[in-house]
mmCIF file of C-alpha atoms in Angstrom:
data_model
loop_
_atom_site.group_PDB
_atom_site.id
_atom_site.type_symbol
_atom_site.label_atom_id
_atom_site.label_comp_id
_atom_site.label_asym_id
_atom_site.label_seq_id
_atom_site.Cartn_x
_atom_site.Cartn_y
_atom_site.Cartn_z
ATOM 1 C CA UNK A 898 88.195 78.471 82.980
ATOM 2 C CA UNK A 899 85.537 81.061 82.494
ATOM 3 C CA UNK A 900 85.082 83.039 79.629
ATOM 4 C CA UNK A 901 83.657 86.919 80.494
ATOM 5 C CA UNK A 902 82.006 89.227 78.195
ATOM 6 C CA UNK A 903 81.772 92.441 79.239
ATOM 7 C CA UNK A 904 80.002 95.399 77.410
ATOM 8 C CA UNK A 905 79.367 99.091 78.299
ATOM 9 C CA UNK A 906 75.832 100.359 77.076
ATOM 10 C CA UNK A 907 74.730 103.470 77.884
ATOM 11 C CA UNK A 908 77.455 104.179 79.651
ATOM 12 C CA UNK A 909 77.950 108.218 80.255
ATOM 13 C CA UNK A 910 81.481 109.087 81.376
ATOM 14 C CA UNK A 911 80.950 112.498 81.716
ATOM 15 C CA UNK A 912 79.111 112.450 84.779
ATOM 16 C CA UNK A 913 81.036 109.393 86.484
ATOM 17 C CA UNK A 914 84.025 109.953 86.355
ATOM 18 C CA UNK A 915 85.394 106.185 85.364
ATOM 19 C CA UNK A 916 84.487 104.476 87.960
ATOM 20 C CA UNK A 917 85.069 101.308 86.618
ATOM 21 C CA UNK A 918 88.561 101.806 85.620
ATOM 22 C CA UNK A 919 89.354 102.487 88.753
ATOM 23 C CA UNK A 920 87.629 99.043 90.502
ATOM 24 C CA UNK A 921 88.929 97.059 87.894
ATOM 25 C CA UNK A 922 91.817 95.040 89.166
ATOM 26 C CA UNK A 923 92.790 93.268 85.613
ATOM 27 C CA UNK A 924 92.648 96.724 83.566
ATOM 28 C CA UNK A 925 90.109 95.546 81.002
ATOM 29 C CA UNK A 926 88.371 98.965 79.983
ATOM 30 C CA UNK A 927 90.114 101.916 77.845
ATOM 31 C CA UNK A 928 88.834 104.976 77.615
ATOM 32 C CA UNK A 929 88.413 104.955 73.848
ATOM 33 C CA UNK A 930 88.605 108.683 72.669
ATOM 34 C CA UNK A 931 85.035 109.357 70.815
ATOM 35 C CA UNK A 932 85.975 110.636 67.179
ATOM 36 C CA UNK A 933 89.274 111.547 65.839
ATOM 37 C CA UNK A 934 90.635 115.374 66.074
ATOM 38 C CA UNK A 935 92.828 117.173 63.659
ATOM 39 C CA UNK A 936 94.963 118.622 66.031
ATOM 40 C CA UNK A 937 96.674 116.506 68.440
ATOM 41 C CA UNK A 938 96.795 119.152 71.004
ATOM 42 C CA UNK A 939 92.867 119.011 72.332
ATOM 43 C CA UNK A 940 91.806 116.931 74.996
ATOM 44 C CA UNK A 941 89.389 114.049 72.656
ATOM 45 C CA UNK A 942 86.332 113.288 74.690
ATOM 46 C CA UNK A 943 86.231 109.221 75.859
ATOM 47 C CA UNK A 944 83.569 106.876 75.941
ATOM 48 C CA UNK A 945 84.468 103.432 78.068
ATOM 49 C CA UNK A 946 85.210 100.343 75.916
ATOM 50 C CA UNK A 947 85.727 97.092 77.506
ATOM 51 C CA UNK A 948 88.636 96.109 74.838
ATOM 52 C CA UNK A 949 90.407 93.839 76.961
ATOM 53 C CA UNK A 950 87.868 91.484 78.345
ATOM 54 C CA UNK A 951 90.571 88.009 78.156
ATOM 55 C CA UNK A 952 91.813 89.600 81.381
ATOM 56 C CA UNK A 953 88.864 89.833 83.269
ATOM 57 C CA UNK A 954 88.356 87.952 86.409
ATOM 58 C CA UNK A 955 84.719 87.847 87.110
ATOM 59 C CA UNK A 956 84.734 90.282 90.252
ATOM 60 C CA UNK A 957 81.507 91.787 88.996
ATOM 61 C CA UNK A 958 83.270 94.834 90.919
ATOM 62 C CA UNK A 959 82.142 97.491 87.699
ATOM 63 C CA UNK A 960 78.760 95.659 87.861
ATOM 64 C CA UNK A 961 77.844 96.912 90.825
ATOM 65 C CA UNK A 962 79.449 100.357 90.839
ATOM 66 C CA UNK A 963 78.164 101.833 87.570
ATOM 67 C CA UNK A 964 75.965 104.347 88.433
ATOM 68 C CA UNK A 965 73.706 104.136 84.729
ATOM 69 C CA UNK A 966 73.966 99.882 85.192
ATOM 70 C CA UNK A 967 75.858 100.193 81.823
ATOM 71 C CA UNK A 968 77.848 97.141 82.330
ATOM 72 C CA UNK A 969 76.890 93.682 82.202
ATOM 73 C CA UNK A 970 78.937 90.607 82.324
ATOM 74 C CA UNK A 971 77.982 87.082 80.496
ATOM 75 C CA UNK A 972 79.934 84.054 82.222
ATOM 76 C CA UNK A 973 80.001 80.921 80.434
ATOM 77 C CA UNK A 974 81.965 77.802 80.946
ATOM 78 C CA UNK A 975 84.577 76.801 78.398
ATOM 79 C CA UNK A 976 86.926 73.883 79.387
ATOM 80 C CA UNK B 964 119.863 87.276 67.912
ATOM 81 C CA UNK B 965 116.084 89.248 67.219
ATOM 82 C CA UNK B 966 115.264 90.256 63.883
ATOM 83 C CA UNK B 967 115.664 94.322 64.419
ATOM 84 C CA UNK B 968 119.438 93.504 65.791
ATOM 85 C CA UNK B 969 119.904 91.224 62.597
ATOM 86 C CA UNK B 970 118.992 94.478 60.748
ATOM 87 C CA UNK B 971 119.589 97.353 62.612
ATOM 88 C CA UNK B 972 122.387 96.204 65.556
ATOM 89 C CA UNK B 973 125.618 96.070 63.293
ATOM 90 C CA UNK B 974 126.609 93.468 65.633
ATOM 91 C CA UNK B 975 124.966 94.854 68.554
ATOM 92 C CA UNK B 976 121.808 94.769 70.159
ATOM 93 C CA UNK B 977 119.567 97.673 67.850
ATOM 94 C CA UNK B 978 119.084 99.402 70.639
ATOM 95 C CA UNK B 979 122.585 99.861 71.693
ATOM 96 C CA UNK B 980 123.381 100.787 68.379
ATOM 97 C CA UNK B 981 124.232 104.860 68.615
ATOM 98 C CA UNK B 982 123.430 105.429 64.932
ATOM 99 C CA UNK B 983 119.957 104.696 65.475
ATOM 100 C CA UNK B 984 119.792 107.970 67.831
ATOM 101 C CA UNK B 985 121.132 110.021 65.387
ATOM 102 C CA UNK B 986 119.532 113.309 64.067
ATOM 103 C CA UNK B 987 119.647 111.851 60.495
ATOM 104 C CA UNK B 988 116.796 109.243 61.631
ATOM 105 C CA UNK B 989 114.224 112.003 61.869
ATOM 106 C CA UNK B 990 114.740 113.089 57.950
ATOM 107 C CA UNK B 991 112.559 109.908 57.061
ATOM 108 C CA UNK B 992 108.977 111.688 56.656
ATOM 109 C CA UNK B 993 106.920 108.430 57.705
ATOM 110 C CA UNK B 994 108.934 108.364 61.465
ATOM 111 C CA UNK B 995 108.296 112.483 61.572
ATOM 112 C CA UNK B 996 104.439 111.765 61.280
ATOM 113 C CA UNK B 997 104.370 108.882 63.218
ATOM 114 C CA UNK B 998 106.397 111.188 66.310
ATOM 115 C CA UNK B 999 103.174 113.718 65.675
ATOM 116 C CA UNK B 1000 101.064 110.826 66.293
ATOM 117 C CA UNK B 1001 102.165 109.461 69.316
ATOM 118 C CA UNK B 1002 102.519 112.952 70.962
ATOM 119 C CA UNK B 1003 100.092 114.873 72.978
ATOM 120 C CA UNK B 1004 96.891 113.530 72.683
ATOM 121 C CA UNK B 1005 97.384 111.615 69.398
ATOM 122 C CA UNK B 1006 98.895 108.505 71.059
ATOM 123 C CA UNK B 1007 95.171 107.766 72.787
ATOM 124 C CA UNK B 1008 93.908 107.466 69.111
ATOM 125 C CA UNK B 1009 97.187 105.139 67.996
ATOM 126 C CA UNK B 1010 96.474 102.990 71.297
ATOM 127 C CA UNK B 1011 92.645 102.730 70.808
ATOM 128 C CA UNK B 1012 93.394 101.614 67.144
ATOM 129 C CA UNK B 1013 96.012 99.740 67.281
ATOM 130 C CA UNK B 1014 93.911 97.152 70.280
ATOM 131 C CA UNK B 1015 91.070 97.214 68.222
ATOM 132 C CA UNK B 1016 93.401 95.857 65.489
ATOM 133 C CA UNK B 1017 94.940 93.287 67.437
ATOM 134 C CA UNK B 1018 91.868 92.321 68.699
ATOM 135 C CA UNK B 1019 91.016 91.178 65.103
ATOM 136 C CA UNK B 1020 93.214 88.568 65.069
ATOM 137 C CA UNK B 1021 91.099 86.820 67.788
ATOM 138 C CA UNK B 1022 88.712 85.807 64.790
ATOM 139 C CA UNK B 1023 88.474 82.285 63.759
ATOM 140 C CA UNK B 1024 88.656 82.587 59.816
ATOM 141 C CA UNK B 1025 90.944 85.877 59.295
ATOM 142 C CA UNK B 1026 92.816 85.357 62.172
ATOM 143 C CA UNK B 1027 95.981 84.264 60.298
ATOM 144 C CA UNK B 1028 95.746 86.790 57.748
ATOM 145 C CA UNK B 1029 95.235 89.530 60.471
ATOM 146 C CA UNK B 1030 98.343 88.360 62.386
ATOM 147 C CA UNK B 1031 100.714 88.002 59.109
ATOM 148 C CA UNK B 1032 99.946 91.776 58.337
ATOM 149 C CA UNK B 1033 100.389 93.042 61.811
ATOM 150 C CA UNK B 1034 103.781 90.866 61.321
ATOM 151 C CA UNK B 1035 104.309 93.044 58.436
ATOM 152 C CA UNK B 1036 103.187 96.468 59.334
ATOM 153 C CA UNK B 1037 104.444 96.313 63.382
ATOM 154 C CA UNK B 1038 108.262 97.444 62.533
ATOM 155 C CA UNK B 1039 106.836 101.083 60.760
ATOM 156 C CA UNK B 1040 104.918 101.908 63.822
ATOM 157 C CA UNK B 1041 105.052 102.183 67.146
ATOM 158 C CA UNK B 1042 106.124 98.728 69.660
ATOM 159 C CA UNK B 1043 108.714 97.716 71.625
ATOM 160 C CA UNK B 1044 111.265 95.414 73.274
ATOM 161 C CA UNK B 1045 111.217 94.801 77.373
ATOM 162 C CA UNK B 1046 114.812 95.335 78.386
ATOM 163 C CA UNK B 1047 116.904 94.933 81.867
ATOM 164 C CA UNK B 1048 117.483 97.679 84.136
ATOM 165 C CA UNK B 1049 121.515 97.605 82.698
ATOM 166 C CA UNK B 1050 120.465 97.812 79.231
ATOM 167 C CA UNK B 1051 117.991 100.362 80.368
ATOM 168 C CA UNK B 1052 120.572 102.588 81.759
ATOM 169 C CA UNK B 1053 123.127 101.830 78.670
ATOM 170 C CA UNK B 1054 120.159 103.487 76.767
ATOM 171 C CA UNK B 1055 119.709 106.740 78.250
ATOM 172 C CA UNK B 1056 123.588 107.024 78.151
ATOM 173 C CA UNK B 1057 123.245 107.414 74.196
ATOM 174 C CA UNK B 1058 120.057 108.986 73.966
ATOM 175 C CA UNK B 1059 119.837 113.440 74.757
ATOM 176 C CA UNK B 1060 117.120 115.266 75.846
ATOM 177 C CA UNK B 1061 115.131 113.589 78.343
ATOM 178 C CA UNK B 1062 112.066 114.448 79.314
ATOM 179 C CA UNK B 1063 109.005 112.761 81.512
ATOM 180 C CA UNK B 1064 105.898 112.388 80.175
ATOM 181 C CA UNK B 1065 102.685 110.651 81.850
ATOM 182 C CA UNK B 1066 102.147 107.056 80.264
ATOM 183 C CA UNK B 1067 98.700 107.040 78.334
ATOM 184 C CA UNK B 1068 98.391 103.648 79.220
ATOM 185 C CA UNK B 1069 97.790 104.538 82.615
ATOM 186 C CA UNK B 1070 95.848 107.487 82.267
ATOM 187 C CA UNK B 1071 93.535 105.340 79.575
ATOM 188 C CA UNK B 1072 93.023 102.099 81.307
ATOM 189 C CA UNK B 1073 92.637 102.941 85.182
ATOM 190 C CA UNK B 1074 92.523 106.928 84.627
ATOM 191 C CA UNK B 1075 95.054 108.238 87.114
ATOM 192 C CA UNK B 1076 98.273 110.269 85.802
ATOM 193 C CA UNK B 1077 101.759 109.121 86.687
ATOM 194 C CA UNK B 1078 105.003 110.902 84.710
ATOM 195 C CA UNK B 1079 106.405 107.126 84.377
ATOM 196 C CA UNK B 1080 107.019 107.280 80.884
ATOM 197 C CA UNK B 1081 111.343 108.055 80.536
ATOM 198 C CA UNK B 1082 110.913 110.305 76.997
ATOM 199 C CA UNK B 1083 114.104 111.208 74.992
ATOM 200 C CA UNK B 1084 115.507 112.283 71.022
ATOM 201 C CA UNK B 1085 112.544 113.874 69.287
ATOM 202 C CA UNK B 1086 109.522 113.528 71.553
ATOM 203 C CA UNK B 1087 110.223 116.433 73.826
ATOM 204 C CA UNK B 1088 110.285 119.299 71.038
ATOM 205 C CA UNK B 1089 106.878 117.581 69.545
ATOM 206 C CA UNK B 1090 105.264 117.608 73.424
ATOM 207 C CA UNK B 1091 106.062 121.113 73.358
ATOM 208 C CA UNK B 1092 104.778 121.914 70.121
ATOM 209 C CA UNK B 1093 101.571 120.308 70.622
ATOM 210 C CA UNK B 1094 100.859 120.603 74.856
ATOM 211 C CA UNK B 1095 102.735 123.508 75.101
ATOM 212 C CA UNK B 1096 101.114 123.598 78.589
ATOM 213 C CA UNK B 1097 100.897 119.826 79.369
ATOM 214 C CA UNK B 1098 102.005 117.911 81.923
ATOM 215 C CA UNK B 1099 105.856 116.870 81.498
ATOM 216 C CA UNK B 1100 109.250 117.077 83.381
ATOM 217 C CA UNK B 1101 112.507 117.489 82.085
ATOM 218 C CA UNK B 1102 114.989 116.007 83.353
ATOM 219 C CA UNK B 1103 118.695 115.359 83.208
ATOM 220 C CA UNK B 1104 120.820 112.640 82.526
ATOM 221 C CA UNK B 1105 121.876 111.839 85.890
ATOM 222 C CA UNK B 1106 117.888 112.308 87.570
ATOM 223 C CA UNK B 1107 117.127 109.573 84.678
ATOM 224 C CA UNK B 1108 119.175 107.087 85.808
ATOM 225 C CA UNK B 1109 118.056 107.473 89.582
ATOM 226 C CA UNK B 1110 114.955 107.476 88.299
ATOM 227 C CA UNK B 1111 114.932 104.395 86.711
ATOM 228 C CA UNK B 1112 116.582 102.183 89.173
ATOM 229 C CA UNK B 1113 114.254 103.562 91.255
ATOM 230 C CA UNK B 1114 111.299 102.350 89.571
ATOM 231 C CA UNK B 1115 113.361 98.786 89.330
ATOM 232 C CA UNK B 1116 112.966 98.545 92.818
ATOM 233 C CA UNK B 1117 109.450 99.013 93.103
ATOM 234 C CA UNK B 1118 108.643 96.394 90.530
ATOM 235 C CA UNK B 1119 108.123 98.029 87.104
ATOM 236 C CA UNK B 1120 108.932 96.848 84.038
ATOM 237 C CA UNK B 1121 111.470 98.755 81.896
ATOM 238 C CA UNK B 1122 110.064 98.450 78.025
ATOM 239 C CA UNK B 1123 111.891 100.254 74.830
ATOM 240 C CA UNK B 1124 110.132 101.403 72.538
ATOM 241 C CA UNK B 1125 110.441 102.500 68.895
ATOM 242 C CA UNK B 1126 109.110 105.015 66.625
ATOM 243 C CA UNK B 1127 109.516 102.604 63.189
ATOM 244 C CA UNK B 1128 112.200 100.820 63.892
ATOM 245 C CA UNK B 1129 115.305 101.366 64.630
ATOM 246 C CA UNK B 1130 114.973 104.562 66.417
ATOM 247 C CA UNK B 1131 114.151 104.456 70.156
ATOM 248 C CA UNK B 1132 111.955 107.205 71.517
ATOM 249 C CA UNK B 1133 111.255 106.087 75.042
ATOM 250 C CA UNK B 1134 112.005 103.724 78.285
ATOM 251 C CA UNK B 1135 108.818 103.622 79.635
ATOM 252 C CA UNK B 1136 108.144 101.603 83.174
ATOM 253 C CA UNK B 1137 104.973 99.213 82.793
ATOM 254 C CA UNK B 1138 103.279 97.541 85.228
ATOM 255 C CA UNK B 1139 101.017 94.498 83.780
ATOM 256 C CA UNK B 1140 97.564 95.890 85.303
ATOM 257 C CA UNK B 1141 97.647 98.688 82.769
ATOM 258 C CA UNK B 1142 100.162 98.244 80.079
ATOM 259 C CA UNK B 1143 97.883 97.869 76.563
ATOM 260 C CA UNK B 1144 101.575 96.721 75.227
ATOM 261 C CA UNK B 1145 100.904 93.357 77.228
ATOM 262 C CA UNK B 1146 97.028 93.423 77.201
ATOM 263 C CA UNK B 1147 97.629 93.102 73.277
ATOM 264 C CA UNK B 1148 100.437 90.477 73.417
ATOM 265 C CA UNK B 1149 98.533 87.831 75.569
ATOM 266 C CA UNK B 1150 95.169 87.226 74.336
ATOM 267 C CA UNK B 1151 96.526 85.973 70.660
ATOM 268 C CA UNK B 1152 99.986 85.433 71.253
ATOM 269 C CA UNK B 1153 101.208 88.753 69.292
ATOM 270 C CA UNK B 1154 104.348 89.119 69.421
ATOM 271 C CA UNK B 1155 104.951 92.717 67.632
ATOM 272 C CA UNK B 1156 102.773 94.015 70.185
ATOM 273 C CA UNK B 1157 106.134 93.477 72.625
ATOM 274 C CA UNK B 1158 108.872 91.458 71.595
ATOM 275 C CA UNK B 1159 110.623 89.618 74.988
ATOM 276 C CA UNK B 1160 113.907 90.692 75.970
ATOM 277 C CA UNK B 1161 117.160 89.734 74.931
ATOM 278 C CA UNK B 1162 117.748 87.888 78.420
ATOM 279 C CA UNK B 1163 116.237 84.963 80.630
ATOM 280 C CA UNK B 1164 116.560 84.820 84.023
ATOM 281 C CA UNK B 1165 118.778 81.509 85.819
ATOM 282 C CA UNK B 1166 118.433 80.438 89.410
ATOM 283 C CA UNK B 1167 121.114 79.112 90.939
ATOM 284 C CA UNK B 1168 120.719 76.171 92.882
ATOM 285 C CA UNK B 1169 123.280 76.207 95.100
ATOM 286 C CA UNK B 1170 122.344 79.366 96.286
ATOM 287 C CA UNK B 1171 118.637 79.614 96.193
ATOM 288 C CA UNK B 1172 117.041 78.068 99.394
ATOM 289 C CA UNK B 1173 113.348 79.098 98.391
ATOM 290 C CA UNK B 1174 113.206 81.681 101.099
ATOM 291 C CA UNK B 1175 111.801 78.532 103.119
ATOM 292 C CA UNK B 1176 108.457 78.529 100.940
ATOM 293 C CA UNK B 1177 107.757 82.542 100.774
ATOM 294 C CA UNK B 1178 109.835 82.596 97.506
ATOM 295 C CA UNK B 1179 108.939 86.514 97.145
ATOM 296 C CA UNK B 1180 110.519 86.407 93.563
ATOM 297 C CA UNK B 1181 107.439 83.939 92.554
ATOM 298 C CA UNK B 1182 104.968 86.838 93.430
ATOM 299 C CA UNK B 1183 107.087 89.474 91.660
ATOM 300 C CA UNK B 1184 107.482 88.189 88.434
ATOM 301 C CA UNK B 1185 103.995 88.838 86.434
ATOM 302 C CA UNK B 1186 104.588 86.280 83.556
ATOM 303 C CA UNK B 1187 104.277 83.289 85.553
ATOM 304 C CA UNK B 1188 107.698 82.152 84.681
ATOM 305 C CA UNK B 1189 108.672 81.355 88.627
ATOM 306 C CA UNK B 1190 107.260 78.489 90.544
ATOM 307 C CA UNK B 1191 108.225 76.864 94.022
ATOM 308 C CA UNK B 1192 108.903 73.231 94.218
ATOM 309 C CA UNK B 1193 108.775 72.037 97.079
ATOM 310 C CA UNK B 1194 110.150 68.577 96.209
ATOM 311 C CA UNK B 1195 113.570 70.091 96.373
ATOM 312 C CA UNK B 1196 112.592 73.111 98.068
ATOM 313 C CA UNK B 1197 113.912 75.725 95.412
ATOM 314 C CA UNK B 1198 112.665 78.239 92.831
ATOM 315 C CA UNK B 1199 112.197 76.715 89.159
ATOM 316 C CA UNK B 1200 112.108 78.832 85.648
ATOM 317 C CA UNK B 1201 109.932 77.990 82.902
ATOM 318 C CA UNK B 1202 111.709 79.992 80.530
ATOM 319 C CA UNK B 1203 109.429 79.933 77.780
ATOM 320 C CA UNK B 1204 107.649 81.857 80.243
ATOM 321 C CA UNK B 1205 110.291 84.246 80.792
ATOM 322 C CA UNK B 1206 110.509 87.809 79.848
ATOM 323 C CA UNK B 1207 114.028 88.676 80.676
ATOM 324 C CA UNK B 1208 112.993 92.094 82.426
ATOM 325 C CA UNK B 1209 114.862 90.738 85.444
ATOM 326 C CA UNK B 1210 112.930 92.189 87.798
ATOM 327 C CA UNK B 1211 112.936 88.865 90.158
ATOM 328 C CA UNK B 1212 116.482 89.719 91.190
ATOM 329 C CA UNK B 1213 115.724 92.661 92.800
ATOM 330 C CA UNK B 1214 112.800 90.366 95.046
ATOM 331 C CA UNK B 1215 115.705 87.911 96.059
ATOM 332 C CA UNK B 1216 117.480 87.796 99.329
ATOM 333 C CA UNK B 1217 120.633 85.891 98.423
ATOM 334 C CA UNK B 1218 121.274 86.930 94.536
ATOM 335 C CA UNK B 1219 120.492 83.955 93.453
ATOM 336 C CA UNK B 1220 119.440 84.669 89.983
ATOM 337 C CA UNK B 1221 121.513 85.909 87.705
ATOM 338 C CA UNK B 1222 120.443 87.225 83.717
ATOM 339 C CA UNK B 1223 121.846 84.441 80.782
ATOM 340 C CA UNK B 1224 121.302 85.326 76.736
ATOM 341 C CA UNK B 1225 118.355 83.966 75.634
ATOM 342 C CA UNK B 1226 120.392 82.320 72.495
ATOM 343 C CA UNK B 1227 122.208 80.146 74.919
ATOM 344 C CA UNK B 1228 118.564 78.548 76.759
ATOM 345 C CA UNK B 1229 116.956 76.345 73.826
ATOM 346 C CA UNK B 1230 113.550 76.510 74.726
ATOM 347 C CA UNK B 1231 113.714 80.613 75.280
ATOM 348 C CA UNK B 1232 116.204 80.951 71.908
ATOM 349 C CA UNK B 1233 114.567 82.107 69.071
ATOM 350 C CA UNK B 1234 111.086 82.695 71.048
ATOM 351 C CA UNK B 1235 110.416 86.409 71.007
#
């Protein structure tokens, strides 16, 4: 098995559009809304967080399609 | 029997139970905030703390203490128990004002928009409060049942969920690739974070041939719970495995599995 850790630097959603989300086969970013609103009727603005990295596969599909290179991926065995 | 049906089912499963639905529910002023908090946009704050939280428990010395007090504090918020498509249905027969909403799982995790999420008692005057211009479709009772057999058949998951227990705010129809409910269960084992159904599936094995090897149930069910042998050339259940959403049955040919209580399986009774 093969332990992934995946984590978003730089990473400007604004101009990408979440790309990422939408190669990801497993689901392992949310778009984590940036700072908390009074009023639960505006749209929050989202920065990507890779929060559920135990389902990632290793497809380095994000990797490649991140236009900033915001993404990178650490492999390392476990048994 | 699960602990919320011990508490809230008087006899019945708590969902089931039409007192739960009742107006009187919304007087308690911790559910009324916790209804503004998982409307409009205030449910992508819950979900982005609430995975951060369980998250925590991944950590080698707090761990334990992290999982106790989710324990503890998961029945005041927001969670929820994956039920069958009949119990899904017996649902929206108590429950009034239904309305669709688009799941914030989906639009937070792989950013497309889907009304999937089956909304009903409270939720729909708060949505119009608070996105009075939002996306959301009401619906009536009989649309709601179409829709959610419907949705059986193309493989989703049917999922109750609570605003503090005991009262039941939504149906919503999961699949495992976005679902945060699931992606917060599995990598710690929490079970708040979804509680199993109150059903395991059974194969029967007189009249499941294994589709000859295809066994399209296997590739349906998301948990893992089906295998093929091919020693004897039919489908086994690990039902420790199983989640009771019953979704398999819909996958086989020759109605060959059937839902049994959980209580009456020993290694699925008692394992939420």
């Amino acid at each position: 098995m093969t332990d992934f850790k995946v984590s978003a630097k730089a990473c400007d959603t604004r101009a990408c559009g979440f790309k990422c989300q939408a190669v990801c086969p497993t689901g392992v970013f949310l778009a984590a809304p940036r700072k908390k609103l009074a009023d639960y009727g505006i749209e929050p603005e989202y920065l990507i967080s890779p929060r559920f990295t135990y389902f990632c596969n290793g497809c380095m599909e994000c990797v490649t399609i991140c236009p900033e290179h915001a993404i990178t991926i650490k492999g390392h065995k476990t048994t | 029997m699960c602990e919320f049906c011990e508490k809230h089912g008087h006899g019945n499963r708590w969902y089931l139970n039409p007192d739960n639905y009742s107006d009187e529910m919304m007087a308690d002023r911790d559910r009324q905030k916790l209804v503004e908090e998982i409307c409009g946009y205030g449910i992508d704050y819950y979900i982005n703390f609430s995975s951060k939280v369980t998250g925590l428990a991944g950590w080698p010395a707090l761990g334990t203490a992290i999982k106790a007090a989710i324990k503890r504090l998961a029945p005041k918020q927001h969670g929820g128990q994956i039920v069958s498509l009949e119990d899904s249905l017996e649902i929206i027969s108590i429950a009034n004002n239904f309305v669709l909403l688009p799941c914030a799982c989906k639009r937070l995790v792989v950013n497309k928009e889907e009304l999937c999420c089956l909304n009903f008692g409270p939720i729909r005057d708060m949505q119009r409060s608070l996105l009075p211009d939002g996306p959301m479709e009401e619906i009536t009772l009989a649309e709601a049942r179409e829709y959610l057999v419907g949705k059986d058949a193309e493989g989703r998951i049917h999922q109750v969920l609570y605003a503090k227990a005991p009262m039941p705010v939504c149906v919503c129809n999961c699949d495992l690739q976005w679902c945060t409910s699931f992606k917060q269960r599995f990598p710690h084992n929490i079970p708040e974070a979804v509680f199993k159904g109150h059903e395991v599936i059974v194969v029967s094995e007189e009249l499941c041939d294994g589709c000859g090897g295809d066994a399209p149930c296997v590739e349906r069910c998301g948990f893992g719970a089906l295998a093929y042998d091919e020693e004897t050339g039919k489908v086994m259940v690990d039902h420790a495995l199983c989640f009771g959403c019953g979704l398999c049955r819909v996958a086989c040919a020759r109605d060959a599995i059937a839902l049994l209580s959980r209580s009456l399986i020993p290694v699925a009774s008692g394992n939420w």
